C-alpha cells in the first residue's frame, strides 16, 4: 500500500514537472504609506497637438494611489487570466512609514489598503522595523485580519526574532503557493545591515546573512521537488543582480529597497524619472539558467507586470513584461512644485491621453470605489488629526530664503543678518531625526512659511514643507561640502534665491560680492551639534542628510551628484521628518545664533549685514590695520546683541574672584560646555587638575621611604619621573589634538580615568617596577593641566586668561593649605607638578569689530564681535620654538629639583632622620602653596597692570634665580624655605604669561596641538633630568642642582622676551546715543586673524565713508558717535 502511495506521488510529481507554466507576477515595492495618488511631470514638448497655453509648461499627470492601484491590479489580472496565464501578486517590502498615514495610524491604514488588494505574499523591508518588533507585530496582525478573505503571509528567511519577541510565530521563511496546478516557492529576504543599523529591531532580534539564508531556503524547497523559486527581496536592484540572481536554483527575483524604475526605450522616451535598467533584467544563476530580475519603482506609482514562462523542467524560458502606470483622466499643466498648475481643456487632455496610451505602459484606470471609500475615511481623519497640535512655539520663528530677502512675513531686519530661523530649525530637525548623519543641509526654497507663535500642528509642518521630498543621506568629504555650499550660493545669486543653503552642524560666512569658489569662507563643523566647533577637514568624510530634491542636483546643488553612489534614501517625507522632530521636542525654539549656519554675511550692496555669533562681544569697534592682504582671508565675522545689563556684559575680571567663578559672562564659547562660564564648570576643571596634581606628586615626598623599602638609589628612583615623562612625550600631543577635534570634556574624562588607574596601582604596588608602570600610565593620561588651561582660554578674555591660569595654581595650593600627615607630602609634591604644567592657555588677545544691529527699525545700535587671535595658520610658527625651548629649560630645572630635594634635605639638614625630613618637606611646600595662592590672587594682576608683560617676566626671573641661588647657599632649613618661596613666586609670575603668549602666536585651530607639544618638550626634560641629576648628586657636589637651575632660568627668560608680539592697534569705543552708560563696554586689542583685512569689511568697520564720526579720547580710545540711525525702510548703514 505504501509503495503504491509513493508511486502515485512520484507520478504526480512527474506530471507536475512535465507541464510548462506561463506565470504573470504583478508586484509592488516601497509604497511607504503613500496611499493617495502622486503626480509626475512630462515635458509638453513631447506631446503633439497641445494648445499654446498647455505647451508652455510641463504636463502634470496623476499616477497610482491605492484605489487606482487596486483597479489596475484587477484589470491586469483579468487580462492575464484571459490570455491563459496564471497570476501572483507580491509585495517586496517597506510598506509602512513615510507619510502622515503611518504617523497617525501606525500601519492600520496600510494594512487595510493592502488587504483589499490582497497580496499573495509580502516580505519585510528595513522600515518595517522602524518602531520595533511590537509595532511590526501589530501591523502584521492587522494585515492578516482586517479582510477575512485575505490573510497575506509574511516571508522573511533571514529574520530571526528574539525568543520573547512578539514576532515569534508571525513570520515564515518561505511559502509554497499552488499556481496553475503547480507549486511555486516564495522566499523572502530583508536587507541585513541597513535594518540593524538604521532601523530599530528589538533587543535580541537579528538578521542573518542574506545570501546564506536565501540559498538554504532554496535548497530546502528544491529538496521538496519545488522547482520554481521566486525570491522576494528587499535589498536593492544592484544587490539583487550581484547576490541574489547568482544563487543556485533561483528563477525570479522580485526586488525592492532601491526604488528603481526599470523600463525600455519607451519608458526612457517619456522621461519622467531615471531608468535604472531593463524591465525585465535577464541574468544567469549559478546553474547557468535564466533568472528574471525586476522592481517596480515606488509609492504605488507603478505596477510591475512580469511575464515568466517556465518549461516542463521548471526552468525559465522567457522573461518579459513592462512597468504599468495607472493614471487619472484629470490632467494639469504646470510644474508639480508650483502652485500655478491648472487643469487643461478637453482637447489638450485628449492629446495627452493619446500620447500616454500609445506607449503601451500607461493605463487609464478609474479608482476602485470600495477602496476609495475606505481610504476616504482615513483621509478625513488625517485632515482632522493634522489640525491637532504637535508642538508649541512661544515666539514667532521667521522664514526667509536669503538673509534679508523678505520672503516671509517678518520684517527684513529680523532675517538680514543670518537668515531665517525657520529654515535653520528645519535643518536642525533633519539632523536630529536622521541617526546616521553628521550634518544637515537644506535649501531655503524648500521651506515656505514662518512658524507663528502659538500651537503648531501637523498640517503646519506640511504647509511649511509642502513638497514630496524625502530625507536622504550622502557621504561627502569636507572639500565636497565646501563645493556644495559654493554651488548653492552661486545658483542662488544667478538663478534661484531658493538655493541659499541652511545647515545644521555647519557654519560659515557668506559674501555675495565674491566670485564662485570664494563666497563661502571660514567653514566650521560640529557633527550632530555636539562637542566643539572646529574647522572643517577637507579630506575627512562626513555623512550629510538633505532632501531628495537637491540631492539629485536640483537648485544648483550639482556636487551632490558626485556622491550619488553613497546616497541612501530614508523614504521619510521631509515634512513628516520635521513633524516627528516637533512631536519629540514639544516646544519649538529658534536655534541659538551661534548655531546658525550663516555666521557672517555681506549683501549684494557690499553692506555688512550679519556678524553672527561665533563668539559674543560688546558694543565696541576696533580700528583695523591698514596693511593690505588678499581678500582670500575671507570675512569671518559674527555678532550677537550684547547684554543690556552691565553685570552680564562686563569682563568677568572686573568682579574679583567671586565674580569670576559665578558670572555668566558672554564670551568665546568653551569647548562643549555650552558657551557660558559657570561656577560649577570652573570648579569642576580645577578639581580635575587637583586630582591629577595630587596623584602626580604623591610619590615624590616619599622618595626616601620608597628607596629604602625597595632598595633603590637616587638613579633608580629617577626612573619614576622618566617613565612618567616618556609616556607624556608620546601621549600629550595626541591628547591635545584630540581635545581640539572632539572637545575638552571627553579628553578630560579619559585623563581622569587614567589617573584613577595609576593611583590604584601605586597604592597596591608590591614591587618597584609596578610603581614605575603606574607612573607611566599617569604620564600617558596626564594631560589634564594643558586641557584645563585650554578650557580656561576658551572661556575667558585675553585679559582674564593669565589671571585665571594663576588661580588654577592658587586654588590647588589653597586647598592643601592645612595638610595633615601624608597629605602634607602630597600637597608639597604637587607644587612642582603644578609649576611645570601650569597655564597652557589657548586664546590670544581678543578683537572687537562693529556692525549694525539690524533688529531695530527706528533706532540702531552698533554691536561687535570679539574673536580670538587667529593667525589662520595650520602649522606651529617658528617663534613657538623659543617658548618650547624655554619650557624645556624650566622643566629641566624643575625635574632635577624634584629628584634630589628630598635627599638634599635629609643629607644636609636632617641626616638619618627620614621622618623629620619628610615632615619638613611637606611643611615647606605647604607654605610655598599658600604663597603661590597669594601671588596669584593679590600680586600677579596688579604687577601685570603696573609693570606690563615683559617687566613682570623679568621680575619673576630675578625672583626665581635668587631663590635657586639662595637654596644652594642656605645655611639652615629656614633660609632654604625662604629661598624656595622666592623661587616658586617667581615661577608663578612667569608661567601664566608665557602660556598666554603661546596661544597668541598660534592659530586657534591648533591650540591643543601646540599645548601638547609644549608639554612634550617639558616631558623630554623630565626624561633626562632625573637620571642625569641623580647621577650628578650621587657623584658630584650636592648643590649642583640648584646652581644649574639658576643658570637655566637666566637663559630661559631672554628666550621668552625674544618672542615677537603681535602689534596692538588703536581701539575705538562706540558710544550709541540710545544706549545708557551701563550698557557701554570697554574694548580689547584687535584680532590678527586676517578677517579684518577683507577690503569691504575694513572700509565699513573703520567708519570710512560712513556716518560715523570719531573724536579723540585719551591716547588710544576714541568715541564714535552714531550720526545716522536706520530708517523704517531698513536702509543699510555701515
Short mmCIF file of N, CA and C in Angstrom, two decimals, residues 602-607:
data_model
loop_
_atom_site.label_atom_id
_atom_site.label_comp_id
_atom_site.label_asym_id
_atom_site.label_seq_id
_atom_site.Cartn_x
_atom_site.Cartn_y
_atom_site.Cartn_z
N UNK A 602 27.75 89.43 3.98
CA UNK A 602 27.86 90.70 3.25
C UNK A 602 26.90 90.62 2.08
N UNK A 603 26.00 91.61 1.97
CA UNK A 603 24.94 91.55 0.97
C UNK A 603 25.43 92.02 -0.39
N UNK A 604 24.51 92.06 -1.35
CA UNK A 604 24.88 92.38 -2.72
C UNK A 604 25.39 93.80 -2.86
N UNK A 605 24.98 94.70 -1.95
CA UNK A 605 25.44 96.08 -1.98
C UNK A 605 26.77 96.26 -1.28
N UNK A 606 27.31 95.17 -0.77
CA UNK A 606 28.57 95.24 -0.06
C UNK A 606 28.44 95.64 1.39
N UNK A 607 27.21 95.68 1.89
CA UNK A 607 26.99 96.07 3.26
C UNK A 607 27.15 94.86 4.18
#
